[in-house]
């Protein structure tokens, strides 16, 4: 299985901050990477696919980059609605695997 | 707008099977553009992909669960189902159904999730 490792596990930030979350794959996955946002008690919501393509309706402050084994999710200016947990997921090889999550908290 | 809704028992006894159904609306399970899948999340923990099924019936399972998992599809009812045998407390989780649209593996639509507790 391909292992996905996110850092940091928890991130404290303020409204307006630029936030970056990193996801590393245990082997090359090309750009077959998705990012999801999950709020408490809710299902995950797809933000980014193919490492850098934004899902329809996702605010432009969310962007993704990377290829191979290293990827980032950037929130350019953190908004109150963005405090949540973020997961990366690879879909190059079965089984699909997720990172352990990064919780973005209010500083 | 595609919508998915999980249904099934919220409490299952240890060693018994867990069975859940996902009903799809606003789209068709017979579509060749979608894979239909199950993901679970133990309380306070991360996400684990269980498996997926294509409209043709082809299935893909997580090897960690493969010996206990069966995913099936009923295109006449626009539903797909999960069966997990011989459950233990470690199978207690919120179970989500989701659909992979466009790219296989990209989960664009999710159900709201259903908590299944394994307890006697």
PDB file of C-alpha atoms in Angstrom:
ATOM      1  CA  UNK A   1       0.000   0.000   0.000  1.00  0.00           C
ATOM      2  CA  UNK A   2       1.086   3.584  -0.606  1.00  0.00           C
ATOM      3  CA  UNK A   3       1.495   5.442   2.669  1.00  0.00           C
ATOM      4  CA  UNK A   4       0.438   9.091   2.806  1.00  0.00           C
ATOM      5  CA  UNK A   5       1.952  11.286   5.502  1.00  0.00           C
ATOM      6  CA  UNK A   6       0.664  14.777   6.252  1.00  0.00           C
ATOM      7  CA  UNK A   7       2.373  17.525   8.189  1.00  0.00           C
ATOM      8  CA  UNK A   8       1.690  19.130  10.494  1.00  0.00           C
ATOM      9  CA  UNK A   9      -0.946  17.088  12.311  1.00  0.00           C
ATOM     10  CA  UNK A  10      -2.332  20.252  13.895  1.00  0.00           C
ATOM     11  CA  UNK A  11      -1.919  23.823  12.789  1.00  0.00           C
ATOM     12  CA  UNK A  12      -2.931  26.930  14.747  1.00  0.00           C
ATOM     13  CA  UNK A  13      -3.574  29.990  12.621  1.00  0.00           C
ATOM     14  CA  UNK A  14      -5.463  33.268  12.549  1.00  0.00           C
ATOM     15  CA  UNK A  15      -8.007  34.607  10.104  1.00  0.00           C
ATOM     16  CA  UNK A  16      -6.147  36.120   7.165  1.00  0.00           C
ATOM     17  CA  UNK A  17      -3.075  33.884   7.536  1.00  0.00           C
ATOM     18  CA  UNK A  18      -1.556  31.989   4.635  1.00  0.00           C
ATOM     19  CA  UNK A  19      -1.633  28.288   5.488  1.00  0.00           C
ATOM     20  CA  UNK A  20       0.287  25.438   3.884  1.00  0.00           C
ATOM     21  CA  UNK A  21      -0.242  21.720   4.505  1.00  0.00           C
ATOM     22  CA  UNK A  22       2.180  19.123   3.162  1.00  0.00           C
ATOM     23  CA  UNK A  23       1.419  15.579   2.046  1.00  0.00           C
ATOM     24  CA  UNK A  24       4.127  13.046   1.194  1.00  0.00           C
ATOM     25  CA  UNK A  25       3.620   9.727  -0.569  1.00  0.00           C
ATOM     26  CA  UNK A  26       5.760   6.663   0.119  1.00  0.00           C
ATOM     27  CA  UNK A  27       6.247   6.240  -3.637  1.00  0.00           C
ATOM     28  CA  UNK A  28       5.594   8.303  -6.718  1.00  0.00           C
ATOM     29  CA  UNK A  29       1.907   8.864  -7.459  1.00  0.00           C
ATOM     30  CA  UNK A  30       2.294  11.279 -10.367  1.00  0.00           C
ATOM     31  CA  UNK A  31      -0.440  13.862  -9.797  1.00  0.00           C
ATOM     32  CA  UNK A  32      -3.145  11.405  -8.714  1.00  0.00           C
ATOM     33  CA  UNK A  33      -3.817  13.237  -5.482  1.00  0.00           C
ATOM     34  CA  UNK A  34      -6.950  14.736  -3.968  1.00  0.00           C
ATOM     35  CA  UNK A  35      -7.523  17.055  -1.019  1.00  0.00           C
ATOM     36  CA  UNK A  36     -10.657  17.008   1.137  1.00  0.00           C
ATOM     37  CA  UNK A  37     -11.999  19.292   3.851  1.00  0.00           C
ATOM     38  CA  UNK A  38     -13.979  17.765   6.698  1.00  0.00           C
ATOM     39  CA  UNK A  39     -15.915  19.618   9.368  1.00  0.00           C
ATOM     40  CA  UNK A  40     -17.077  17.948  12.597  1.00  0.00           C
ATOM     41  CA  UNK A  41     -20.025  15.622  12.057  1.00  0.00           C
ATOM     42  CA  UNK A  42     -19.937  16.090   8.293  1.00  0.00           C
ATOM     43  CA  UNK A  43     -18.732  14.070   5.319  1.00  0.00           C
ATOM     44  CA  UNK A  44     -15.480  15.076   3.625  1.00  0.00           C
ATOM     45  CA  UNK A  45     -15.789  17.582   0.803  1.00  0.00           C
ATOM     46  CA  UNK A  46     -13.564  17.400  -2.280  1.00  0.00           C
ATOM     47  CA  UNK A  47     -11.459  20.540  -2.754  1.00  0.00           C
ATOM     48  CA  UNK A  48      -8.666  19.630  -5.170  1.00  0.00           C
ATOM     49  CA  UNK A  49      -8.063  16.719  -7.563  1.00  0.00           C
ATOM     50  CA  UNK A  50      -5.157  15.771  -9.825  1.00  0.00           C
ATOM     51  CA  UNK A  51      -2.979  17.624  -7.318  1.00  0.00           C
ATOM     52  CA  UNK A  52      -3.831  21.101  -8.579  1.00  0.00           C
ATOM     53  CA  UNK A  53      -7.295  21.147 -10.190  1.00  0.00           C
ATOM     54  CA  UNK A  54     -10.001  22.856  -8.164  1.00  0.00           C
ATOM     55  CA  UNK A  55     -13.374  21.200  -7.802  1.00  0.00           C
ATOM     56  CA  UNK A  56     -16.292  23.294  -9.004  1.00  0.00           C
ATOM     57  CA  UNK A  57     -17.508  25.768  -6.399  1.00  0.00           C
ATOM     58  CA  UNK A  58     -14.354  25.684  -4.279  1.00  0.00           C
ATOM     59  CA  UNK A  59     -13.162  29.184  -3.295  1.00  0.00           C
ATOM     60  CA  UNK A  60     -10.101  30.397  -5.164  1.00  0.00           C
ATOM     61  CA  UNK A  61      -8.133  30.815  -1.929  1.00  0.00           C
ATOM     62  CA  UNK A  62      -7.603  27.033  -1.957  1.00  0.00           C
ATOM     63  CA  UNK A  63      -4.849  25.777  -4.254  1.00  0.00           C
ATOM     64  CA  UNK A  64      -2.843  22.603  -4.636  1.00  0.00           C
ATOM     65  CA  UNK A  65       0.551  21.838  -6.097  1.00  0.00           C
ATOM     66  CA  UNK A  66       3.121  19.102  -6.396  1.00  0.00           C
ATOM     67  CA  UNK A  67       3.842  15.866  -8.192  1.00  0.00           C
ATOM     68  CA  UNK A  68       5.609  12.608  -7.565  1.00  0.00           C
ATOM     69  CA  UNK A  69       5.872  12.237  -3.796  1.00  0.00           C
ATOM     70  CA  UNK A  70       5.460  15.752  -2.386  1.00  0.00           C
ATOM     71  CA  UNK A  71       2.315  17.851  -2.453  1.00  0.00           C
ATOM     72  CA  UNK A  72       0.962  20.968  -0.787  1.00  0.00           C
ATOM     73  CA  UNK A  73      -2.434  22.473  -0.098  1.00  0.00           C
ATOM     74  CA  UNK A  74      -2.367  26.228   0.389  1.00  0.00           C
ATOM     75  CA  UNK A  75      -5.082  28.466   1.753  1.00  0.00           C
ATOM     76  CA  UNK A  76      -4.050  31.970   0.701  1.00  0.00           C
ATOM     77  CA  UNK A  77      -6.061  33.870   3.318  1.00  0.00           C
ATOM     78  CA  UNK A  78      -7.668  31.772   6.034  1.00  0.00           C
ATOM     79  CA  UNK A  79     -11.358  32.456   6.579  1.00  0.00           C
ATOM     80  CA  UNK A  80     -13.527  31.523   9.597  1.00  0.00           C
ATOM     81  CA  UNK A  81     -15.239  28.812   7.536  1.00  0.00           C
ATOM     82  CA  UNK A  82     -11.876  27.129   6.834  1.00  0.00           C
ATOM     83  CA  UNK A  83     -11.259  25.848  10.351  1.00  0.00           C
ATOM     84  CA  UNK A  84     -11.571  22.121   9.720  1.00  0.00           C
ATOM     85  CA  UNK A  85      -9.553  18.961   9.166  1.00  0.00           C
ATOM     86  CA  UNK A  86      -7.909  18.405   5.794  1.00  0.00           C
ATOM     87  CA  UNK A  87      -7.015  15.048   4.245  1.00  0.00           C
ATOM     88  CA  UNK A  88      -4.954  14.120   1.235  1.00  0.00           C
ATOM     89  CA  UNK A  89      -5.693  10.929  -0.708  1.00  0.00           C
ATOM     90  CA  UNK A  90      -3.814   9.091  -3.422  1.00  0.00           C
ATOM     91  CA  UNK A  91      -5.635   7.372  -6.246  1.00  0.00           C
ATOM     92  CA  UNK A  92      -2.904   6.024  -8.423  1.00  0.00           C
ATOM     93  CA  UNK A  93      -2.985   2.460  -7.061  1.00  0.00           C
ATOM     94  CA  UNK A  94      -5.495   0.411  -5.118  1.00  0.00           C
ATOM     95  CA  UNK A  95      -6.066   0.523  -2.227  1.00  0.00           C
ATOM     96  CA  UNK A  96      -6.858   4.237  -2.204  1.00  0.00           C
ATOM     97  CA  UNK A  97      -5.164   5.644   0.912  1.00  0.00           C
ATOM     98  CA  UNK A  98      -5.553   8.824   2.930  1.00  0.00           C
ATOM     99  CA  UNK A  99      -3.199  10.888   5.002  1.00  0.00           C
ATOM    100  CA  UNK A 100      -3.852  11.000   8.740  1.00  0.00           C
ATOM    101  CA  UNK A 101      -5.333  14.487   8.517  1.00  0.00           C
ATOM    102  CA  UNK A 102      -4.306  18.036   9.451  1.00  0.00           C
ATOM    103  CA  UNK A 103      -6.528  19.925  11.857  1.00  0.00           C
ATOM    104  CA  UNK A 104      -6.542  23.674  11.314  1.00  0.00           C
ATOM    105  CA  UNK A 105      -7.403  25.397  14.585  1.00  0.00           C
ATOM    106  CA  UNK A 106      -8.040  28.979  15.594  1.00  0.00           C
ATOM    107  CA  UNK A 107      -4.953  30.615  17.120  1.00  0.00           C
TER     108      UNK A 107
ATOM    109  CA  UNK B   1     -27.348  17.163  -8.198  1.00  0.00           C
ATOM    110  CA  UNK B   2     -26.159  13.713  -7.255  1.00  0.00           C
ATOM    111  CA  UNK B   3     -27.153  12.681  -3.722  1.00  0.00           C
ATOM    112  CA  UNK B   4     -26.263   9.582  -1.732  1.00  0.00           C
ATOM    113  CA  UNK B   5     -27.911   8.287   1.436  1.00  0.00           C
ATOM    114  CA  UNK B   6     -26.716   5.462   3.655  1.00  0.00           C
ATOM    115  CA  UNK B   7     -29.154   3.238   5.523  1.00  0.00           C
ATOM    116  CA  UNK B   8     -28.864   0.271   7.834  1.00  0.00           C
ATOM    117  CA  UNK B   9     -28.649  -0.768  11.483  1.00  0.00           C
ATOM    118  CA  UNK B  10     -26.792   1.524  13.839  1.00  0.00           C
ATOM    119  CA  UNK B  11     -25.939  -1.299  16.244  1.00  0.00           C
ATOM    120  CA  UNK B  12     -24.442  -4.667  15.354  1.00  0.00           C
ATOM    121  CA  UNK B  13     -23.418  -7.457  17.715  1.00  0.00           C
ATOM    122  CA  UNK B  14     -19.858  -8.785  17.654  1.00  0.00           C
ATOM    123  CA  UNK B  15     -19.294 -11.650  15.188  1.00  0.00           C
ATOM    124  CA  UNK B  16     -22.434 -10.733  13.238  1.00  0.00           C
ATOM    125  CA  UNK B  17     -22.451  -9.177   9.765  1.00  0.00           C
ATOM    126  CA  UNK B  18     -22.777  -5.455   9.135  1.00  0.00           C
ATOM    127  CA  UNK B  19     -24.994  -4.543   6.196  1.00  0.00           C
ATOM    128  CA  UNK B  20     -25.478  -1.071   4.758  1.00  0.00           C
ATOM    129  CA  UNK B  21     -27.176   0.235   1.645  1.00  0.00           C
ATOM    130  CA  UNK B  22     -26.519   3.443  -0.254  1.00  0.00           C
ATOM    131  CA  UNK B  23     -29.398   4.891  -2.269  1.00  0.00           C
ATOM    132  CA  UNK B  24     -28.484   7.179  -5.126  1.00  0.00           C
ATOM    133  CA  UNK B  25     -30.651  10.015  -6.423  1.00  0.00           C
ATOM    134  CA  UNK B  26     -29.994  12.574  -9.109  1.00  0.00           C
ATOM    135  CA  UNK B  27     -27.892  10.047 -10.998  1.00  0.00           C
ATOM    136  CA  UNK B  28     -27.748   6.424 -12.045  1.00  0.00           C
ATOM    137  CA  UNK B  29     -25.745   3.527 -10.654  1.00  0.00           C
ATOM    138  CA  UNK B  30     -25.748   2.114 -14.184  1.00  0.00           C
ATOM    139  CA  UNK B  31     -23.651   5.051 -15.379  1.00  0.00           C
ATOM    140  CA  UNK B  32     -20.306   4.109 -16.893  1.00  0.00           C
ATOM    141  CA  UNK B  33     -18.882   7.393 -15.578  1.00  0.00           C
ATOM    142  CA  UNK B  34     -19.000   6.459 -11.906  1.00  0.00           C
ATOM    143  CA  UNK B  35     -17.501   4.077  -9.441  1.00  0.00           C
ATOM    144  CA  UNK B  36     -19.423   3.624  -6.193  1.00  0.00           C
ATOM    145  CA  UNK B  37     -17.547   3.168  -2.959  1.00  0.00           C
ATOM    146  CA  UNK B  38     -17.516   2.825   0.797  1.00  0.00           C
ATOM    147  CA  UNK B  39     -15.210   4.624   3.233  1.00  0.00           C
ATOM    148  CA  UNK B  40     -15.212   4.460   7.017  1.00  0.00           C
ATOM    149  CA  UNK B  41     -13.968   6.625   9.864  1.00  0.00           C
ATOM    150  CA  UNK B  42     -13.606   5.326  13.434  1.00  0.00           C
ATOM    151  CA  UNK B  43     -14.602   7.917  16.043  1.00  0.00           C
ATOM    152  CA  UNK B  44     -11.918  10.589  16.298  1.00  0.00           C
ATOM    153  CA  UNK B  45      -9.724   8.950  13.655  1.00  0.00           C
ATOM    154  CA  UNK B  46      -8.930   9.210   9.961  1.00  0.00           C
ATOM    155  CA  UNK B  47     -10.487   7.870   6.781  1.00  0.00           C
ATOM    156  CA  UNK B  48     -10.149   4.305   5.480  1.00  0.00           C
ATOM    157  CA  UNK B  49     -11.241   3.254   2.005  1.00  0.00           C
ATOM    158  CA  UNK B  50     -13.123  -0.043   2.147  1.00  0.00           C
ATOM    159  CA  UNK B  51     -13.798  -0.737  -1.511  1.00  0.00           C
ATOM    160  CA  UNK B  52     -15.527   0.296  -4.729  1.00  0.00           C
ATOM    161  CA  UNK B  53     -17.779  -1.200  -7.379  1.00  0.00           C
ATOM    162  CA  UNK B  54     -18.392  -0.365 -11.025  1.00  0.00           C
ATOM    163  CA  UNK B  55     -21.809  -0.576 -12.697  1.00  0.00           C
ATOM    164  CA  UNK B  56     -20.662  -3.777 -14.395  1.00  0.00           C
ATOM    165  CA  UNK B  57     -20.178  -5.401 -11.001  1.00  0.00           C
ATOM    166  CA  UNK B  58     -16.375  -5.252 -10.978  1.00  0.00           C
ATOM    167  CA  UNK B  59     -15.184  -4.785  -7.420  1.00  0.00           C
ATOM    168  CA  UNK B  60     -12.043  -3.432  -5.791  1.00  0.00           C
ATOM    169  CA  UNK B  61     -11.391  -4.052  -2.109  1.00  0.00           C
ATOM    170  CA  UNK B  62      -8.915  -2.896   0.497  1.00  0.00           C
ATOM    171  CA  UNK B  63      -6.670  -5.924   1.131  1.00  0.00           C
ATOM    172  CA  UNK B  64      -6.874  -5.225   4.868  1.00  0.00           C
ATOM    173  CA  UNK B  65     -10.611  -6.025   4.760  1.00  0.00           C
ATOM    174  CA  UNK B  66     -10.915  -8.119   1.619  1.00  0.00           C
ATOM    175  CA  UNK B  67     -11.599 -11.423   3.386  1.00  0.00           C
ATOM    176  CA  UNK B  68     -14.652  -9.928   5.139  1.00  0.00           C
ATOM    177  CA  UNK B  69     -16.057  -7.446   2.601  1.00  0.00           C
ATOM    178  CA  UNK B  70     -18.623  -7.786  -0.147  1.00  0.00           C
ATOM    179  CA  UNK B  71     -19.860  -4.810  -2.158  1.00  0.00           C
ATOM    180  CA  UNK B  72     -22.761  -5.329  -4.533  1.00  0.00           C
ATOM    181  CA  UNK B  73     -24.848  -3.152  -6.828  1.00  0.00           C
ATOM    182  CA  UNK B  74     -28.532  -3.188  -7.780  1.00  0.00           C
ATOM    183  CA  UNK B  75     -28.981  -0.886 -10.735  1.00  0.00           C
ATOM    184  CA  UNK B  76     -32.752  -1.563 -10.831  1.00  0.00           C
ATOM    185  CA  UNK B  77     -33.076   0.028  -7.391  1.00  0.00           C
ATOM    186  CA  UNK B  78     -30.286   2.562  -7.947  1.00  0.00           C
ATOM    187  CA  UNK B  79     -28.512   1.241  -4.875  1.00  0.00           C
ATOM    188  CA  UNK B  80     -25.260  -0.347  -3.871  1.00  0.00           C
ATOM    189  CA  UNK B  81     -24.508  -2.210  -0.670  1.00  0.00           C
ATOM    190  CA  UNK B  82     -21.780  -3.130   1.772  1.00  0.00           C
ATOM    191  CA  UNK B  83     -21.562  -6.314   3.795  1.00  0.00           C
ATOM    192  CA  UNK B  84     -18.808  -6.757   6.371  1.00  0.00           C
ATOM    193  CA  UNK B  85     -18.724 -10.125   8.092  1.00  0.00           C
ATOM    194  CA  UNK B  86     -17.594 -11.141  11.577  1.00  0.00           C
ATOM    195  CA  UNK B  87     -17.445  -7.625  12.995  1.00  0.00           C
ATOM    196  CA  UNK B  88     -15.588  -6.633  16.144  1.00  0.00           C
ATOM    197  CA  UNK B  89     -15.432  -3.441  18.172  1.00  0.00           C
ATOM    198  CA  UNK B  90     -12.666  -2.277  15.820  1.00  0.00           C
ATOM    199  CA  UNK B  91     -15.292  -2.003  13.074  1.00  0.00           C
ATOM    200  CA  UNK B  92     -17.179   0.691  14.996  1.00  0.00           C
ATOM    201  CA  UNK B  93     -17.097   3.708  12.704  1.00  0.00           C
ATOM    202  CA  UNK B  94     -19.017   6.210  10.650  1.00  0.00           C
ATOM    203  CA  UNK B  95     -19.553   4.550   7.282  1.00  0.00           C
ATOM    204  CA  UNK B  96     -19.794   6.762   4.219  1.00  0.00           C
ATOM    205  CA  UNK B  97     -20.837   5.890   0.713  1.00  0.00           C
ATOM    206  CA  UNK B  98     -19.343   7.979  -2.062  1.00  0.00           C
ATOM    207  CA  UNK B  99     -19.017   8.134  -5.794  1.00  0.00           C
ATOM    208  CA  UNK B 100     -15.870   8.450  -7.860  1.00  0.00           C
ATOM    209  CA  UNK B 101     -16.686  10.696 -10.792  1.00  0.00           C
ATOM    210  CA  UNK B 102     -14.475  11.337 -13.776  1.00  0.00           C
ATOM    211  CA  UNK B 103     -11.186  10.118 -12.346  1.00  0.00           C
ATOM    212  CA  UNK B 104     -11.485   6.712 -10.708  1.00  0.00           C
ATOM    213  CA  UNK B 105     -10.623   7.394  -7.078  1.00  0.00           C
ATOM    214  CA  UNK B 106     -11.675  11.020  -6.960  1.00  0.00           C
ATOM    215  CA  UNK B 107     -14.610  11.047  -4.513  1.00  0.00           C
ATOM    216  CA  UNK B 108     -16.735  13.946  -5.591  1.00  0.00           C
ATOM    217  CA  UNK B 109     -20.002  13.133  -3.839  1.00  0.00           C
ATOM    218  CA  UNK B 110     -20.519  11.641  -0.395  1.00  0.00           C
ATOM    219  CA  UNK B 111     -23.437  10.512   1.703  1.00  0.00           C
ATOM    220  CA  UNK B 112     -23.885  12.096   5.106  1.00  0.00           C
ATOM    221  CA  UNK B 113     -22.499   9.006   6.839  1.00  0.00           C
ATOM    222  CA  UNK B 114     -24.014   6.579   9.306  1.00  0.00           C
ATOM    223  CA  UNK B 115     -22.543   5.544  12.647  1.00  0.00           C
ATOM    224  CA  UNK B 116     -22.368   1.803  13.171  1.00  0.00           C
ATOM    225  CA  UNK B 117     -21.512   0.646  16.679  1.00  0.00           C
ATOM    226  CA  UNK B 118     -20.409  -2.915  17.321  1.00  0.00           C
ATOM    227  CA  UNK B 119     -21.465  -3.922  20.800  1.00  0.00           C
ATOM    228  CA  UNK B 120     -23.294  -6.710  22.570  1.00  0.00           C
TER     229      UNK B 120
END
